Amino acid sequence: MRQVIVLGSGSAGLTAAIYATRAALHPLVFAGAEAGGQLMLTTDVENYPGFADPILGPTLMAAMRTQAERIGAEFINEDATAVDLTQRPFRVTSANGQTHETQALIIATGAKAKLLGLPREQQLLGRGVSTCATCDGFFFRGRDVLVVGGGDTAMEEALYLAKLAQSVTVVHRRDQLKASKILAERARTNPTISFLWSHAVADLVGDGKVHAAKLKNLKTGQIVERPVDGVFVAIGHRPNTDLFRGQLEMDDNGYITRKQRSSTSVEGVFVAGDVHDHTYRQAVTAAGYGCEAAIDADRWLQRQGDMALPAHRSKTSS
C-alpha cells in the first residue's frame, strides 16, 4: 500500500515526486518506458530559471530525477497499463503485470504534440523542427521559418515568431483558416507573416539541422523545395489520458478537468502539467503544477487520516 503514486516523469511528475518525498509520503513514481517527458526531445533549454547558460533538455530531466532519487523517491521504469479509480485504494497495474495500491494518485502523464508523420521529422526535432514557439523561437532570431497549421495554435505561434524571425510563412492545407477571427486578422495584417494556401509539407531537407522544406501544392500536385531555417508544427497536442477515459472528467479534447486547484472529479486523484494544461505547456509551469499537486495530495491525506504525521517534517520551500 502506497500513500502516493505519481504517474509520469516529466517536469510535473518529478517535481511532484520531490515535494511528496519531502512531505514523507514515500511516493512510487511510474517513470514510463520512455522517461523524462517532452524535454527529452529538446536540445538547448534557455528559459528554465536557475541556469545562466543553456542546458540540454535530457540533462535537466536527469538532474531532476537524481534530485528526487537522492531524497528517497522510488522509481519504476515502466508504463502503467491499467488504472482502477472506482474505489480506494486505487489500483495501478504496471507493464509487467504487477498491481500497486495507493491512497492518493498524482497524474502527470503529459501530452504529445501531433506531428506531420514525415520520415525525418523525429530526427530533426530540436534541430530546426519544433512544436513550441515560446520554447524555441529565440533560436530563430532573424531567420526564415514556417508554421504548419491553420488553427488558433498556429496563429499564436506565428504571431509570437513574427516578433523574432525575419519572415514567417504559414503553410495550411486549406484555402482559409480555422482560427478565430481575431487571431486570423492579427496574423493577416502582420507584415512579417505570409500565407501559403492549399499546401502541405511533403518532406524536410537537412543533415543534422533543417535547411529546407519540400512543399506540395495540394491542387496541382507540384512540389517545390523552399530554403528555411525552422519548421514549427502547430497542428495540436494529444494528452496522454487514454488510461483514465470513463473514470475522470475530461474536456472535449481529452484534457483532464481540474476542479479545485489540482483536484479532479475523483476525490484523491490529482493532476499536474500538460495532461490538463493546454494553454502554457512550459517546463516551468509544469513544475509548478507538480508542486501544487503534491502539496494538495499531502493535505488531502492528512484530512483523510490515512497517514500519521511524523514528529519532525521537512518544510516545503515557498
mmCIF file with all atom_site columns, N, CA and C in Angstrom, residues 142-199:
data_model
loop_
_atom_site.group_PDB
_atom_site.id
_atom_site.type_symbol
_atom_site.label_atom_id
_atom_site.label_alt_id
_atom_site.label_comp_id
_atom_site.label_asym_id
_atom_site.label_entity_id
_atom_site.label_seq_id
_atom_site.pdbx_PDB_ins_code
_atom_site.Cartn_x
_atom_site.Cartn_y
_atom_site.Cartn_z
_atom_site.occupancy
_atom_site.B_iso_or_equiv
_atom_site.pdbx_formal_charge
_atom_site.auth_seq_id
_atom_site.auth_comp_id
_atom_site.auth_asym_id
_atom_site.auth_atom_id
_atom_site.pdbx_PDB_model_num
ATOM 1   N N  . GLY A 1 142 ? 15.890  36.581 -36.601 1.00 0.00 ? 142 GLY A N  1
ATOM 2   C CA . GLY A 1 142 ? 16.388  36.986 -37.893 1.00 0.00 ? 142 GLY A CA 1
ATOM 3   C C  . GLY A 1 142 ? 16.398  35.889 -38.944 1.00 0.00 ? 142 GLY A C  1
ATOM 4   N N  . ARG A 1 143 ? 15.729  34.774 -38.686 1.00 0.00 ? 143 ARG A N  1
ATOM 5   C CA . ARG A 1 143 ? 15.715  33.642 -39.615 1.00 0.00 ? 143 ARG A CA 1
ATOM 6   C C  . ARG A 1 143 ? 14.367  33.545 -40.329 1.00 0.00 ? 143 ARG A C  1
ATOM 7   N N  . ASP A 1 144 ? 14.338  32.651 -41.312 1.00 0.00 ? 144 ASP A N  1
ATOM 8   C CA . ASP A 1 144 ? 13.104  32.390 -42.056 1.00 0.00 ? 144 ASP A CA 1
ATOM 9   C C  . ASP A 1 144 ? 12.494  31.081 -41.565 1.00 0.00 ? 144 ASP A C  1
ATOM 10  N N  . VAL A 1 145 ? 11.232  31.115 -41.155 1.00 0.00 ? 145 VAL A N  1
ATOM 11  C CA . VAL A 1 145 ? 10.600  29.929 -40.568 1.00 0.00 ? 145 VAL A CA 1
ATOM 12  C C  . VAL A 1 145 ? 9.234   29.678 -41.192 1.00 0.00 ? 145 VAL A C  1
ATOM 13  N N  . LEU A 1 146 ? 8.814   28.420 -41.099 1.00 0.00 ? 146 LEU A N  1
ATOM 14  C CA . LEU A 1 146 ? 7.470   28.020 -41.487 1.00 0.00 ? 146 LEU A CA 1
ATOM 15  C C  . LEU A 1 146 ? 6.673   27.669 -40.235 1.00 0.00 ? 146 LEU A C  1
ATOM 16  N N  . VAL A 1 147 ? 5.386   27.957 -40.270 1.00 0.00 ? 147 VAL A N  1
ATOM 17  C CA . VAL A 1 147 ? 4.449   27.476 -39.260 1.00 0.00 ? 147 VAL A CA 1
ATOM 18  C C  . VAL A 1 147 ? 3.412   26.634 -39.985 1.00 0.00 ? 147 VAL A C  1
ATOM 19  N N  . VAL A 1 148 ? 3.246   25.392 -39.574 1.00 0.00 ? 148 VAL A N  1
ATOM 20  C CA . VAL A 1 148 ? 2.321   24.480 -40.239 1.00 0.00 ? 148 VAL A CA 1
ATOM 21  C C  . VAL A 1 148 ? 1.043   24.378 -39.413 1.00 0.00 ? 148 VAL A C  1
ATOM 22  N N  . GLY A 1 149 ? -0.089  24.751 -40.026 1.00 0.00 ? 149 GLY A N  1
ATOM 23  C CA . GLY A 1 149 ? -1.364  24.680 -39.325 1.00 0.00 ? 149 GLY A CA 1
ATOM 24  C C  . GLY A 1 149 ? -2.225  25.881 -39.655 1.00 0.00 ? 149 GLY A C  1
ATOM 25  N N  . GLY A 1 150 ? -3.497  25.802 -39.285 1.00 0.00 ? 150 GLY A N  1
ATOM 26  C CA . GLY A 1 150 ? -4.401  26.897 -39.596 1.00 0.00 ? 150 GLY A CA 1
ATOM 27  C C  . GLY A 1 150 ? -5.357  27.251 -38.475 1.00 0.00 ? 150 GLY A C  1
ATOM 28  N N  . GLY A 1 151 ? -5.127  26.662 -37.289 1.00 0.00 ? 151 GLY A N  1
ATOM 29  C CA . GLY A 1 151 ? -5.999  26.946 -36.155 1.00 0.00 ? 151 GLY A CA 1
ATOM 30  C C  . GLY A 1 151 ? -5.434  28.020 -35.242 1.00 0.00 ? 151 GLY A C  1
ATOM 31  N N  . ASP A 1 152 ? -6.062  28.181 -34.082 1.00 0.00 ? 152 ASP A N  1
ATOM 32  C CA . ASP A 1 152 ? -5.621  29.197 -33.134 1.00 0.00 ? 152 ASP A CA 1
ATOM 33  C C  . ASP A 1 152 ? -4.180  28.985 -32.697 1.00 0.00 ? 152 ASP A C  1
ATOM 34  N N  . THR A 1 153 ? -3.801  27.721 -32.465 1.00 0.00 ? 153 THR A N  1
ATOM 35  C CA . THR A 1 153 ? -2.435  27.443 -32.036 1.00 0.00 ? 153 THR A CA 1
ATOM 36  C C  . THR A 1 153 ? -1.437  27.916 -33.076 1.00 0.00 ? 153 THR A C  1
ATOM 37  N N  . ALA A 1 154 ? -1.708  27.648 -34.332 1.00 0.00 ? 154 ALA A N  1
ATOM 38  C CA . ALA A 1 154 ? -0.807  28.061 -35.402 1.00 0.00 ? 154 ALA A CA 1
ATOM 39  C C  . ALA A 1 154 ? -0.694  29.580 -35.476 1.00 0.00 ? 154 ALA A C  1
ATOM 40  N N  . MET A 1 155 ? -1.817  30.275 -35.328 1.00 0.00 ? 155 MET A N  1
ATOM 41  C CA . MET A 1 155 ? -1.769  31.746 -35.386 1.00 0.00 ? 155 MET A CA 1
ATOM 42  C C  . MET A 1 155 ? -1.019  32.315 -34.190 1.00 0.00 ? 155 MET A C  1
ATOM 43  N N  . GLU A 1 156 ? -1.204  31.737 -33.015 1.00 0.00 ? 156 GLU A N  1
ATOM 44  C CA . GLU A 1 156 ? -0.460  32.189 -31.836 1.00 0.00 ? 156 GLU A CA 1
ATOM 45  C C  . GLU A 1 156 ? 1.033   31.978 -32.029 1.00 0.00 ? 156 GLU A C  1
ATOM 46  N N  . GLU A 1 157 ? 1.397   30.822 -32.595 1.00 0.00 ? 157 GLU A N  1
ATOM 47  C CA . GLU A 1 157 ? 2.810   30.546 -32.856 1.00 0.00 ? 157 GLU A CA 1
ATOM 48  C C  . GLU A 1 157 ? 3.378   31.545 -33.867 1.00 0.00 ? 157 GLU A C  1
ATOM 49  N N  . ALA A 1 158 ? 2.633   31.784 -34.934 1.00 0.00 ? 158 ALA A N  1
ATOM 50  C CA . ALA A 1 158 ? 3.089   32.696 -35.977 1.00 0.00 ? 158 ALA A CA 1
ATOM 51  C C  . ALA A 1 158 ? 3.267   34.115 -35.439 1.00 0.00 ? 158 ALA A C  1
ATOM 52  N N  . LEU A 1 159 ? 2.315   34.581 -34.643 1.00 0.00 ? 159 LEU A N  1
ATOM 53  C CA . LEU A 1 159 ? 2.391   35.932 -34.091 1.00 0.00 ? 159 LEU A CA 1
ATOM 54  C C  . LEU A 1 159 ? 3.568   36.064 -33.121 1.00 0.00 ? 159 LEU A C  1
ATOM 55  N N  . TYR A 1 160 ? 3.815   35.022 -32.353 1.00 0.00 ? 160 TYR A N  1
ATOM 56  C CA . TYR A 1 160 ? 4.962   35.058 -31.440 1.00 0.00 ? 160 TYR A CA 1
ATOM 57  C C  . TYR A 1 160 ? 6.265   35.111 -32.238 1.00 0.00 ? 160 TYR A C  1
ATOM 58  N N  . LEU A 1 161 ? 6.370   34.257 -33.252 1.00 0.00 ? 161 LEU A N  1
ATOM 59  C CA . LEU A 1 161 ? 7.591   34.186 -34.051 1.00 0.00 ? 161 LEU A CA 1
ATOM 60  C C  . LEU A 1 161 ? 7.810   35.457 -34.862 1.00 0.00 ? 161 LEU A C  1
ATOM 61  N N  . ALA A 1 162 ? 6.726   36.141 -35.215 1.00 0.00 ? 162 ALA A N  1
ATOM 62  C CA . ALA A 1 162 ? 6.851   37.366 -36.004 1.00 0.00 ? 162 ALA A CA 1
ATOM 63  C C  . ALA A 1 162 ? 7.635   38.442 -35.263 1.00 0.00 ? 162 ALA A C  1
ATOM 64  N N  . LYS A 1 163 ? 7.703   38.351 -33.948 1.00 0.00 ? 163 LYS A N  1
ATOM 65  C CA . LYS A 1 163 ? 8.475   39.319 -33.163 1.00 0.00 ? 163 LYS A CA 1
ATOM 66  C C  . LYS A 1 163 ? 9.971   39.026 -33.215 1.00 0.00 ? 163 LYS A C  1
ATOM 67  N N  . LEU A 1 164 ? 10.331  37.823 -33.686 1.00 0.00 ? 164 LEU A N  1
ATOM 68  C CA . LEU A 1 164 ? 11.721  37.387 -33.639 1.00 0.00 ? 164 LEU A CA 1
ATOM 69  C C  . LEU A 1 164 ? 12.308  37.094 -35.015 1.00 0.00 ? 164 LEU A C  1
ATOM 70  N N  . ALA A 1 165 ? 11.544  36.408 -35.840 1.00 0.00 ? 165 ALA A N  1
ATOM 71  C CA . ALA A 1 165 ? 12.063  35.915 -37.111 1.00 0.00 ? 165 ALA A CA 1
ATOM 72  C C  . ALA A 1 165 ? 12.074  37.017 -38.175 1.00 0.00 ? 165 ALA A C  1
ATOM 73  N N  . GLN A 1 166 ? 12.864  36.768 -39.235 1.00 0.00 ? 166 GLN A N  1
ATOM 74  C CA . GLN A 1 166 ? 12.875  37.678 -40.379 1.00 0.00 ? 166 GLN A CA 1
ATOM 75  C C  . GLN A 1 166 ? 11.601  37.529 -41.190 1.00 0.00 ? 166 GLN A C  1
ATOM 76  N N  . SER A 1 167 ? 11.164  36.281 -41.359 1.00 0.00 ? 167 SER A N  1
ATOM 77  C CA . SER A 1 167 ? 9.911   36.033 -42.065 1.00 0.00 ? 167 SER A CA 1
ATOM 78  C C  . SER A 1 167 ? 9.240   34.793 -41.492 1.00 0.00 ? 167 SER A C  1
ATOM 79  N N  . VAL A 1 168 ? 7.919   34.818 -41.491 1.00 0.00 ? 168 VAL A N  1
ATOM 80  C CA . VAL A 1 168 ? 7.112   33.684 -41.030 1.00 0.00 ? 168 VAL A CA 1
ATOM 81  C C  . VAL A 1 168 ? 6.114   33.353 -42.129 1.00 0.00 ? 168 VAL A C  1
ATOM 82  N N  . THR A 1 169 ? 6.162   32.123 -42.608 1.00 0.00 ? 169 THR A N  1
ATOM 83  C CA . THR A 1 169 ? 5.205   31.675 -43.619 1.00 0.00 ? 169 THR A CA 1
ATOM 84  C C  . THR A 1 169 ? 4.313   30.607 -43.020 1.00 0.00 ? 169 THR A C  1
ATOM 85  N N  . VAL A 1 170 ? 3.016   30.848 -43.038 1.00 0.00 ? 170 VAL A N  1
ATOM 86  C CA . VAL A 1 170 ? 2.050   29.873 -42.540 1.00 0.00 ? 170 VAL A CA 1
ATOM 87  C C  . VAL A 1 170 ? 1.660   28.957 -43.696 1.00 0.00 ? 170 VAL A C  1
ATOM 88  N N  . VAL A 1 171 ? 1.890   27.660 -43.514 1.00 0.00 ? 171 VAL A N  1
ATOM 89  C CA . VAL A 1 171 ? 1.544   26.658 -44.518 1.00 0.00 ? 171 VAL A CA 1
ATOM 90  C C  . VAL A 1 171 ? 0.271   25.954 -44.051 1.00 0.00 ? 171 VAL A C  1
ATOM 91  N N  . HIS A 1 172 ? -0.783  26.033 -44.884 1.00 0.00 ? 172 HIS A N  1
ATOM 92  C CA . HIS A 1 172 ? -2.064  25.463 -44.468 1.00 0.00 ? 172 HIS A CA 1
ATOM 93  C C  . HIS A 1 172 ? -2.661  24.644 -45.607 1.00 0.00 ? 172 HIS A C  1
ATOM 94  N N  . ARG A 1 173 ? -3.241  23.510 -45.253 1.00 0.00 ? 173 ARG A N  1
ATOM 95  C CA . ARG A 1 173 ? -3.793  22.584 -46.244 1.00 0.00 ? 173 ARG A CA 1
ATOM 96  C C  . ARG A 1 173 ? -5.021  23.149 -46.954 1.00 0.00 ? 173 ARG A C  1
ATOM 97  N N  . ARG A 1 174 ? -5.705  24.046 -46.313 1.00 0.00 ? 174 ARG A N  1
ATOM 98  C CA . ARG A 1 174 ? -6.928  24.604 -46.888 1.00 0.00 ? 174 ARG A CA 1
ATOM 99  C C  . ARG A 1 174 ? -6.667  26.004 -47.442 1.00 0.00 ? 174 ARG A C  1
ATOM 100 N N  . ASP A 1 175 ? -7.726  26.611 -47.990 1.00 0.00 ? 175 ASP A N  1
ATOM 101 C CA . ASP A 1 175 ? -7.573  27.963 -48.528 1.00 0.00 ? 175 ASP A CA 1
ATOM 102 C C  . ASP A 1 175 ? -8.185  29.007 -47.610 1.00 0.00 ? 175 ASP A C  1
ATOM 103 N N  . GLN A 1 176 ? -8.507  28.596 -46.383 1.00 0.00 ? 176 GLN A N  1
ATOM 104 C CA . GLN A 1 176 ? -8.940  29.541 -45.365 1.00 0.00 ? 176 GLN A CA 1
ATOM 105 C C  . GLN A 1 176 ? -8.604  28.984 -43.997 1.00 0.00 ? 176 GLN A C  1
ATOM 106 N N  . LEU A 1 177 ? -8.482  29.879 -43.009 1.00 0.00 ? 177 LEU A N  1
ATOM 107 C CA . LEU A 1 177 ? -8.049  29.479 -41.677 1.00 0.00 ? 177 LEU A CA 1
ATOM 108 C C  . LEU A 1 177 ? -9.198  28.928 -40.846 1.00 0.00 ? 177 LEU A C  1
ATOM 109 N N  . LYS A 1 178 ? -8.845  28.048 -39.925 1.00 0.00 ? 178 LYS A N  1
ATOM 110 C CA . LYS A 1 178 ? -9.811  27.564 -38.936 1.00 0.00 ? 178 LYS A CA 1
ATOM 111 C C  . LYS A 1 178 ? -9.773  28.421 -37.667 1.00 0.00 ? 178 LYS A C  1
ATOM 112 N N  . ALA A 1 179 ? -8.767  29.274 -37.567 1.00 0.00 ? 179 ALA A N  1
ATOM 113 C CA . ALA A 1 179 ? -8.553  30.063 -36.345 1.00 0.00 ? 179 ALA A CA 1
ATOM 114 C C  . ALA A 1 179 ? -9.706  31.041 -36.115 1.00 0.00 ? 179 ALA A C  1
ATOM 115 N N  . SER A 1 180 ? -9.813  31.509 -34.873 1.00 0.00 ? 180 SER A N  1
ATOM 116 C CA . SER A 1 180 ? -10.810 32.516 -34.543 1.00 0.00 ? 180 SER A CA 1
ATOM 117 C C  . SER A 1 180 ? -10.552 33.790 -35.342 1.00 0.00 ? 180 SER A C  1
ATOM 118 N N  . LYS A 1 181 ? -11.596 34.559 -35.586 1.00 0.00 ? 181 LYS A N  1
ATOM 119 C CA . LYS A 1 181 ? -11.486 35.729 -36.456 1.00 0.00 ? 181 LYS A CA 1
ATOM 120 C C  . LYS A 1 181 ? -10.450 36.725 -35.958 1.00 0.00 ? 181 LYS A C  1
ATOM 121 N N  . ILE A 1 182 ? -10.390 36.931 -34.646 1.00 0.00 ? 182 ILE A N  1
ATOM 122 C CA . ILE A 1 182 ? -9.488  37.943 -34.123 1.00 0.00 ? 182 ILE A CA 1
ATOM 123 C C  . ILE A 1 182 ? -8.025  37.549 -34.319 1.00 0.00 ? 182 ILE A C  1
ATOM 124 N N  . LEU A 1 183 ? -7.706  36.271 -34.085 1.00 0.00 ? 183 LEU A N  1
ATOM 125 C CA . LEU A 1 183 ? -6.331  35.813 -34.283 1.00 0.00 ? 183 LEU A CA 1
ATOM 126 C C  . LEU A 1 183 ? -5.973  35.774 -35.763 1.00 0.00 ? 183 LEU A C  1
ATOM 127 N N  . ALA A 1 184 ? -6.925  35.354 -36.589 1.00 0.00 ? 184 ALA A N  1
ATOM 128 C CA . ALA A 1 184 ? -6.679  35.305 -38.032 1.00 0.00 ? 184 ALA A CA 1
ATOM 129 C C  . ALA A 1 184 ? -6.405  36.699 -38.574 1.00 0.00 ? 184 ALA A C  1
ATOM 130 N N  . GLU A 1 185 ? -7.171  37.676 -38.101 1.00 0.00 ? 185 GLU A N  1
ATOM 131 C CA . GLU A 1 185 ? -6.984  39.048 -38.594 1.00 0.00 ? 185 GLU A CA 1
ATOM 132 C C  . GLU A 1 185 ? -5.636  39.609 -38.135 1.00 0.00 ? 185 GLU A C  1
ATOM 133 N N  . ARG A 1 186 ? -5.257  39.321 -36.925 1.00 0.00 ? 186 ARG A N  1
ATOM 134 C CA . ARG A 1 186 ? -3.957  39.796 -36.443 1.00 0.00 ? 186 ARG A CA 1
ATOM 135 C C  . ARG A 1 186 ? -2.827  39.224 -37.281 1.00 0.00 ? 186 ARG A C  1
ATOM 136 N N  . ALA A 1 187 ? -2.949  37.945 -37.613 1.00 0.00 ? 187 ALA A N  1
ATOM 137 C CA . ALA A 1 187 ? -1.898  37.309 -38.417 1.00 0.00 ? 187 ALA A CA 1
ATOM 138 C C  . ALA A 1 187 ? -1.884  37.867 -39.836 1.00 0.00 ? 187 ALA A C  1
ATOM 139 N N  . ARG A 1 188 ? -3.053  38.041 -40.425 1.00 0.00 ? 188 ARG A N  1
ATOM 140 C CA . ARG A 1 188 ? -3.134  38.537 -41.804 1.00 0.00 ? 188 ARG A CA 1
ATOM 141 C C  . ARG A 1 188 ? -2.561  39.943 -41.944 1.00 0.00 ? 188 ARG A C  1
ATOM 142 N N  . THR A 1 189 ? -2.725  40.760 -40.914 1.00 0.00 ? 189 THR A N  1
ATOM 143 C CA . THR A 1 189 ? -2.280  42.152 -41.002 1.00 0.00 ? 189 THR A CA 1
ATOM 144 C C  . THR A 1 189 ? -0.858  42.346 -40.495 1.00 0.00 ? 189 THR A C  1
ATOM 145 N N  . ASN A 1 190 ? -0.210  41.273 -40.056 1.00 0.00 ? 190 ASN A N  1
ATOM 146 C CA . ASN A 1 190 ? 1.166   41.388 -39.591 1.00 0.00 ? 190 ASN A CA 1
ATOM 147 C C  . ASN A 1 190 ? 2.098   41.340 -40.803 1.00 0.00 ? 190 ASN A C  1
ATOM 148 N N  . PRO A 1 191 ? 2.928   42.352 -41.005 1.00 0.00 ? 191 PRO A N  1
ATOM 149 C CA . PRO A 1 191 ? 3.757   42.401 -42.215 1.00 0.00 ? 191 PRO A CA 1
ATOM 150 C C  . PRO A 1 191 ? 4.817   41.309 -42.297 1.00 0.00 ? 191 PRO A C  1
ATOM 151 N N  . THR A 1 192 ? 5.140   40.681 -41.203 1.00 0.00 ? 192 THR A N  1
ATOM 152 C CA . THR A 1 192 ? 6.164   39.631 -41.196 1.00 0.00 ? 192 THR A CA 1
ATOM 153 C C  . THR A 1 192 ? 5.594   38.277 -41.597 1.00 0.00 ? 192 THR A C  1
ATOM 154 N N  . ILE A 1 193 ? 4.252   38.128 -41.523 1.00 0.00 ? 193 ILE A N  1
ATOM 155 C CA . ILE A 1 193 ? 3.595   36.843 -41.758 1.00 0.00 ? 193 ILE A CA 1
ATOM 156 C C  . ILE A 1 193 ? 2.989   36.797 -43.155 1.00 0.00 ? 193 ILE A C  1
ATOM 157 N N  . SER A 1 194 ? 3.284   35.729 -43.876 1.00 0.00 ? 194 SER A N  1
ATOM 158 C CA . SER A 1 194 ? 2.634   35.469 -45.171 1.00 0.00 ? 194 SER A CA 1
ATOM 159 C C  . SER A 1 194 ? 1.989   34.088 -45.124 1.00 0.00 ? 194 SER A C  1
ATOM 160 N N  . PHE A 1 195 ? 1.155   33.803 -46.118 1.00 0.00 ? 195 PHE A N  1
ATOM 161 C CA . PHE A 1 195 ? 0.387   32.553 -46.112 1.00 0.00 ? 195 PHE A CA 1
ATOM 162 C C  . PHE A 1 195 ? 0.600   31.787 -47.412 1.00 0.00 ? 195 PHE A C  1
ATOM 163 N N  . LEU A 1 196 ? 0.724   30.479 -47.272 1.00 0.00 ? 196 LEU A N  1
ATOM 164 C CA . LEU A 1 196 ? 0.822   29.588 -48.417 1.00 0.00 ? 196 LEU A CA 1
ATOM 165 C C  . LEU A 1 196 ? -0.362  28.633 -48.319 1.00 0.00 ? 196 LEU A C  1
ATOM 166 N N  . TRP A 1 197 ? -1.393  28.936 -49.115 1.00 0.00 ? 197 TRP A N  1
ATOM 167 C CA . TRP A 1 197 ? -2.646  28.198 -49.017 1.00 0.00 ? 197 TRP A CA 1
ATOM 168 C C  . TRP A 1 197 ? -2.591  26.897 -49.799 1.00 0.00 ? 197 TRP A C  1
ATOM 169 N N  . SER A 1 198 ? -3.417  25.952 -49.403 1.00 0.00 ? 198 SER A N  1
ATOM 170 C CA . SER A 1 198 ? -3.580  24.664 -50.105 1.00 0.00 ? 198 SER A CA 1
ATOM 171 C C  . SER A 1 198 ? -2.244  23.973 -50.337 1.00 0.00 ? 198 SER A C  1
ATOM 172 N N  . HIS A 1 199 ? -1.388  24.041 -49.350 1.00 0.00 ? 199 HIS A N  1
ATOM 173 C CA . HIS A 1 199 ? -0.081  23.394 -49.411 1.00 0.00 ? 199 HIS A CA 1
ATOM 174 C C  . HIS A 1 199 ? 0.136   22.535 -48.164 1.00 0.00 ? 199 HIS A C  1
#
